[in-house]
mmCIF file of N, CA and C in Angstrom:
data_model
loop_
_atom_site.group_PDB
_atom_site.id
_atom_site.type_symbol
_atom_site.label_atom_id
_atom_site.label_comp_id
_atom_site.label_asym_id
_atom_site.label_seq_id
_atom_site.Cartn_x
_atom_site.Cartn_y
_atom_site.Cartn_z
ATOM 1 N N UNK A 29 0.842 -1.175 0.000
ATOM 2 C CA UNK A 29 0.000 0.000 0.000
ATOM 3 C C UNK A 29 0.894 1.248 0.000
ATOM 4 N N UNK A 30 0.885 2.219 -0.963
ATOM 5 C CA UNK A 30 1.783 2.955 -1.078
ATOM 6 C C UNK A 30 1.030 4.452 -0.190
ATOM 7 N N UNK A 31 1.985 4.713 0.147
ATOM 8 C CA UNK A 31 1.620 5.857 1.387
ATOM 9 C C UNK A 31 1.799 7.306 0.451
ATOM 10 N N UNK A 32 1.316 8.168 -0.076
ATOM 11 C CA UNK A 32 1.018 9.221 -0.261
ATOM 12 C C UNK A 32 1.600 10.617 0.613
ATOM 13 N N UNK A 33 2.856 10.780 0.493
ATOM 14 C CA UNK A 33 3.850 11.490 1.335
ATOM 15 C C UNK A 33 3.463 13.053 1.029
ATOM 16 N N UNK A 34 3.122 14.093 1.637
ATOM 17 C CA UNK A 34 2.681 15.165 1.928
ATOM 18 C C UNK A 34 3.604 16.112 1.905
ATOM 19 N N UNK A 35 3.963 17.221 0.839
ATOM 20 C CA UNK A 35 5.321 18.263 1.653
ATOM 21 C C UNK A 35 4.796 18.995 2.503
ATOM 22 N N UNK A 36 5.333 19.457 3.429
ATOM 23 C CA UNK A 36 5.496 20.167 4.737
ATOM 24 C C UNK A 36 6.026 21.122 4.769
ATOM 25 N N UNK A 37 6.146 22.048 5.768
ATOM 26 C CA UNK A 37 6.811 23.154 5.292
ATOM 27 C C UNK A 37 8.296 23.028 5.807
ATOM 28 N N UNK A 38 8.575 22.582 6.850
ATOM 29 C CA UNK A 38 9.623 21.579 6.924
ATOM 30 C C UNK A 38 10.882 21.681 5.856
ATOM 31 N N UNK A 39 9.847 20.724 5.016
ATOM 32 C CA UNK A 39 10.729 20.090 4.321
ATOM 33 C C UNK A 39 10.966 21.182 2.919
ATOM 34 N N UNK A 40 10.311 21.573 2.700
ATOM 35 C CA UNK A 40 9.806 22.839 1.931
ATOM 36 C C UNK A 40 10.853 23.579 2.185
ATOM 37 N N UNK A 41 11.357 24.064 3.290
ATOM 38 C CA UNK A 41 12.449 24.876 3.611
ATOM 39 C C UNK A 41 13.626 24.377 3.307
ATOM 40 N N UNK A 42 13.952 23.087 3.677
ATOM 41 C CA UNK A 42 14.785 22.275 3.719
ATOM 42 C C UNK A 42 15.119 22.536 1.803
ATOM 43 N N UNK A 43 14.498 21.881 1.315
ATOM 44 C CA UNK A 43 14.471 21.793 -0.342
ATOM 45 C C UNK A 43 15.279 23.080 -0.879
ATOM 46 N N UNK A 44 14.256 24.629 -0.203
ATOM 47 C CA UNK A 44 14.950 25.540 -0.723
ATOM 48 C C UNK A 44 15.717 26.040 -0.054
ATOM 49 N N UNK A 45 16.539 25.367 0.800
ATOM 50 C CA UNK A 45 18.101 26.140 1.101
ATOM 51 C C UNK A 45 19.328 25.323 0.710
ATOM 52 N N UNK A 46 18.866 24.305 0.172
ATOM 53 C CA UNK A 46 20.102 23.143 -0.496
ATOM 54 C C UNK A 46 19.931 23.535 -1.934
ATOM 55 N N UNK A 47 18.996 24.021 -2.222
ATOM 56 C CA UNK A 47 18.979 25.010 -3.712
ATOM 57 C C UNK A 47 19.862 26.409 -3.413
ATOM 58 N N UNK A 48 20.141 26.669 -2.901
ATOM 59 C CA UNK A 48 20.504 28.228 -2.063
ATOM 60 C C UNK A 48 21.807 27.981 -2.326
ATOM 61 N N UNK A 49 22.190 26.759 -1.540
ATOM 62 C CA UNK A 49 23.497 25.945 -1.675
ATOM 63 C C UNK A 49 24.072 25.777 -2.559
ATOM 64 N N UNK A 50 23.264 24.715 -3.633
ATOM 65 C CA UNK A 50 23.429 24.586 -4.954
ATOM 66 C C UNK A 50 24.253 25.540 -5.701
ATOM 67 N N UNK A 51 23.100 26.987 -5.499
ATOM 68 C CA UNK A 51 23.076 28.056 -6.603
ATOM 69 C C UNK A 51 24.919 28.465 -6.100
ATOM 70 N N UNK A 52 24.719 28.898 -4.877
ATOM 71 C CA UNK A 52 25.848 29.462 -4.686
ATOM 72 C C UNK A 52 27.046 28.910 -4.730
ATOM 73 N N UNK A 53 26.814 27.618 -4.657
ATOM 74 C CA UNK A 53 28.656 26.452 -5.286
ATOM 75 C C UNK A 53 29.040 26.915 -6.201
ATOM 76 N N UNK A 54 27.416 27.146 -7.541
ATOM 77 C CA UNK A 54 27.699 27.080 -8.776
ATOM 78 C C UNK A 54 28.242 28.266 -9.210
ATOM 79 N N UNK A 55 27.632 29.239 -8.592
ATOM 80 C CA UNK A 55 28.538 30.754 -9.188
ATOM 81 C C UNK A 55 29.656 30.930 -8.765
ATOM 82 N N UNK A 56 30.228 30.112 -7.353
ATOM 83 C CA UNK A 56 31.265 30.392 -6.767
ATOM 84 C C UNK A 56 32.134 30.026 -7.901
ATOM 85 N N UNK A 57 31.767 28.288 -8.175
ATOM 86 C CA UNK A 57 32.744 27.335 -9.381
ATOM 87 C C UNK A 57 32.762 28.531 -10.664
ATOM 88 N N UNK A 58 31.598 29.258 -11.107
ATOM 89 C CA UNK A 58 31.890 29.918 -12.476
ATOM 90 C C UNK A 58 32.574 31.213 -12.298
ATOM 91 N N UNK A 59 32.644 31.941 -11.018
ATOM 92 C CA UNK A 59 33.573 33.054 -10.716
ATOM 93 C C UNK A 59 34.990 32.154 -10.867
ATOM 94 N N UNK A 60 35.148 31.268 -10.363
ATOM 95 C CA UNK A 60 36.872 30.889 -10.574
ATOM 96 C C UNK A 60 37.109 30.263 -11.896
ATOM 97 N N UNK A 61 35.977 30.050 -12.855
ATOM 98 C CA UNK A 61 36.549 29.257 -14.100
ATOM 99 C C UNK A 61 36.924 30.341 -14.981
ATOM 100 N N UNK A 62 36.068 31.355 -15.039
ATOM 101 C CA UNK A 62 36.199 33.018 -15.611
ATOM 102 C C UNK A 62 37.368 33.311 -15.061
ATOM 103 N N UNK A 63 37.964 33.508 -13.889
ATOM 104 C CA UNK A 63 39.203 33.713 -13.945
ATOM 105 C C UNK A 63 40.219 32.976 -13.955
ATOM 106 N N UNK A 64 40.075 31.875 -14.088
ATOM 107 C CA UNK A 64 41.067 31.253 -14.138
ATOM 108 C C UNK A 64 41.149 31.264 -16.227
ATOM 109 N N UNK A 65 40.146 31.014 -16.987
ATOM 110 C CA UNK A 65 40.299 31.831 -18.191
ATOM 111 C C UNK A 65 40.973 33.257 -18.231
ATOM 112 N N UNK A 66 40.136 33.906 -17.719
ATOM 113 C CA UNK A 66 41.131 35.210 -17.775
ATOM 114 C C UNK A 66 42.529 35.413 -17.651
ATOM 115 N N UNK A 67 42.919 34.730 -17.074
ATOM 116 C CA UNK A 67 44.395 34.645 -16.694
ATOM 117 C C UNK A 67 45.460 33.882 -17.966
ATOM 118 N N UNK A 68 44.593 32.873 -18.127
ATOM 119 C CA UNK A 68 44.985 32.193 -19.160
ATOM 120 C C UNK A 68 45.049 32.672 -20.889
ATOM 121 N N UNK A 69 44.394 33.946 -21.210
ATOM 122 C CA UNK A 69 44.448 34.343 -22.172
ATOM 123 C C UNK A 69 45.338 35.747 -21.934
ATOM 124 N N UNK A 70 45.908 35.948 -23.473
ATOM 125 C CA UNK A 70 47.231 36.812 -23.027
ATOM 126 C C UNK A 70 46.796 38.570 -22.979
ATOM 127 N N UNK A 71 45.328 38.416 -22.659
ATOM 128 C CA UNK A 71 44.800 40.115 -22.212
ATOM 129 C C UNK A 71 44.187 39.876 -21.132
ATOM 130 N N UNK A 72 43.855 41.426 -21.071
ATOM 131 C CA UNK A 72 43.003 41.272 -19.537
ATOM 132 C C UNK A 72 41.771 41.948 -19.886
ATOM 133 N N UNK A 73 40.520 40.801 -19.657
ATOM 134 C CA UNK A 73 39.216 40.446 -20.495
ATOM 135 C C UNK A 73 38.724 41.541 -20.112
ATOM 136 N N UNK A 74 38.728 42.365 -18.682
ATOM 137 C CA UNK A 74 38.032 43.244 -18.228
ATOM 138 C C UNK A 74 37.834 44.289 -18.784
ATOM 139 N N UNK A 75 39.240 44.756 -18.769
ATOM 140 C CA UNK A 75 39.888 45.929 -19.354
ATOM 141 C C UNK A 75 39.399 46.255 -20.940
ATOM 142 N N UNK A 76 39.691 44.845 -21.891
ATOM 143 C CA UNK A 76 39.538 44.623 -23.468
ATOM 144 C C UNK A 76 37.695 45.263 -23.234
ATOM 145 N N UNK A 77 36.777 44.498 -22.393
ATOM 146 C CA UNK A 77 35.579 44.328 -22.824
ATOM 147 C C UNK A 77 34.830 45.976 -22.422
ATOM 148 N N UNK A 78 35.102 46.364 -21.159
ATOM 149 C CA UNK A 78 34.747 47.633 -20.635
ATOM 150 C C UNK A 78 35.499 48.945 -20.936
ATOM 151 N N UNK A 79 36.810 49.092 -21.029
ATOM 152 C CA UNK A 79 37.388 50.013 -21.527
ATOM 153 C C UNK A 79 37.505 50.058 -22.849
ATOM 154 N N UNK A 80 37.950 49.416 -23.518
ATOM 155 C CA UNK A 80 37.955 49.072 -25.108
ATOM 156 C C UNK A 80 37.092 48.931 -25.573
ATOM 157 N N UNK A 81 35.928 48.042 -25.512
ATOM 158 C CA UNK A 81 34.539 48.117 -25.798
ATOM 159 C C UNK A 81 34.872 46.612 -27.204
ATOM 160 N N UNK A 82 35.763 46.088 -26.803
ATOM 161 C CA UNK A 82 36.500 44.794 -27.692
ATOM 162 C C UNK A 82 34.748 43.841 -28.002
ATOM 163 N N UNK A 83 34.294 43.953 -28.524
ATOM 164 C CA UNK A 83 32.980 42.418 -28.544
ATOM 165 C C UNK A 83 33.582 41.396 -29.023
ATOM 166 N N UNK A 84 34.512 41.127 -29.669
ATOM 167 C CA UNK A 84 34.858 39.959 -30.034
ATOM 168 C C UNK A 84 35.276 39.181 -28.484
ATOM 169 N N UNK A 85 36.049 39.954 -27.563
ATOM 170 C CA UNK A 85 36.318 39.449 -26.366
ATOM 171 C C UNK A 85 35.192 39.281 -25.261
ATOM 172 N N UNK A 86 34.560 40.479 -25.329
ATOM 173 C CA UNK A 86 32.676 39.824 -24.906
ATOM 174 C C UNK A 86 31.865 38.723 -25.454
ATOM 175 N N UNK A 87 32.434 38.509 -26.507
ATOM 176 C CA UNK A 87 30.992 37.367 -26.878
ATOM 177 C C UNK A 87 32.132 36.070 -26.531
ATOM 178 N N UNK A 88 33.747 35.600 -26.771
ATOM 179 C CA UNK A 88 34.308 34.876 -26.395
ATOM 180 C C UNK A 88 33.814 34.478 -24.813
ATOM 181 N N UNK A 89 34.002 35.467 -23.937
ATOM 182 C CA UNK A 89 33.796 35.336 -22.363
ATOM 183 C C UNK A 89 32.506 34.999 -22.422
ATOM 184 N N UNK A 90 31.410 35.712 -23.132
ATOM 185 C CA UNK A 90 30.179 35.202 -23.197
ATOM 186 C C UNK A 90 29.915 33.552 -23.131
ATOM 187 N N UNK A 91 30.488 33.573 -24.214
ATOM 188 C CA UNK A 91 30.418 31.920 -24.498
ATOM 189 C C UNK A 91 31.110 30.808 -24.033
ATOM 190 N N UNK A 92 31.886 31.310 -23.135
ATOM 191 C CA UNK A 92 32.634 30.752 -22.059
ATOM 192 C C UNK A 92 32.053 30.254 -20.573
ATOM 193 N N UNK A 93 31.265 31.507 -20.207
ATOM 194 C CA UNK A 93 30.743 31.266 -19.551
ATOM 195 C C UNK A 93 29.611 30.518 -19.045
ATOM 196 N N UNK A 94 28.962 30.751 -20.174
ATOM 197 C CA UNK A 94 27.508 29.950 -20.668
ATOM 198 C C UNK A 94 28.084 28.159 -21.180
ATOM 199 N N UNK A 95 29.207 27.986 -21.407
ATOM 200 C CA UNK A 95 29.431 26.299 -21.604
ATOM 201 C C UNK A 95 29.854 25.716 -20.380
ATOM 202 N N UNK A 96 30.555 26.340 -19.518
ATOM 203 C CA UNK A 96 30.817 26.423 -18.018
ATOM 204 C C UNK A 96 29.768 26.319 -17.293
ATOM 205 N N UNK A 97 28.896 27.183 -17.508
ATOM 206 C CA UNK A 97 27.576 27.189 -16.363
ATOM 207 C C UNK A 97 26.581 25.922 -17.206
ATOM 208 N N UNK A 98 26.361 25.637 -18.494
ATOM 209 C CA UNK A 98 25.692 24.090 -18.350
ATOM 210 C C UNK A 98 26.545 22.952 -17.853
ATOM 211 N N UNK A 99 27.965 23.020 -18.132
ATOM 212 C CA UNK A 99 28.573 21.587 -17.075
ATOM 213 C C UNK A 99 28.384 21.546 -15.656
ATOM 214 N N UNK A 100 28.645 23.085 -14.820
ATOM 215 C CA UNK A 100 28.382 23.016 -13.728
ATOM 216 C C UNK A 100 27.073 22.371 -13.760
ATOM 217 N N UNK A 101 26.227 22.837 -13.622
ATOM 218 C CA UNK A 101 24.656 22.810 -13.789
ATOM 219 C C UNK A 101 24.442 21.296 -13.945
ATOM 220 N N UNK A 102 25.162 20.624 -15.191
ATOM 221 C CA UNK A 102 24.758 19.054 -15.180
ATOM 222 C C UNK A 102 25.453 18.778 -14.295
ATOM 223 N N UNK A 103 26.656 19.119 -13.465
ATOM 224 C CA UNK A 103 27.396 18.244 -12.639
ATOM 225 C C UNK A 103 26.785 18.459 -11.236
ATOM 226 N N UNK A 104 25.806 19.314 -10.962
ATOM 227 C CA UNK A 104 25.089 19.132 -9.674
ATOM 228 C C UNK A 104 23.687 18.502 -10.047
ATOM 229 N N UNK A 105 23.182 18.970 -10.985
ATOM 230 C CA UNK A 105 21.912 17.269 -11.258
ATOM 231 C C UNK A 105 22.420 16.381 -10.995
ATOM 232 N N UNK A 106 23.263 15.726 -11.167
ATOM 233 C CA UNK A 106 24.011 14.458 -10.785
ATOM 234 C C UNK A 106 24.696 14.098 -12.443
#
């Protein structure tokens, strides 16, 4: 007889602060992959993208970031 399990608020809380968790591993992990790119390329992305107004180096970091944040992302789904 299968029992029909109820959320609670409990648990409700519980759910959304290991999401909280989640979120914040994940930006922590994509703040250090961005710089650890940054470092690794022979400018400094900041400088190129905001002072220079470089887009070729914005849409690179762009797209850097965004292939970074779906691995993170699959690597905490499991």
């Amino acid at each position: 007889m299968p029992t029909n399990p109820t959320p609670t608020l409990e648990s409700d809380v519980r759910i959304f602060i290991i999401s909280l968790v989640y979120a914040a591993v994940g930006m922590v992990l994509l703040y250090i992959g961005y710089r650890v790119f940054d470092m690794l390329t022979p400018t400094d992305m900041q400088k190129a993208i905001f002072e220079q107004g470089n887009r070729a180096v914005a849409i690179i970091a762009g797209a850097f970031i965004l292939g970074l944040a779906i691995i993170i992302a699959a690597a905490i789904v499991g």
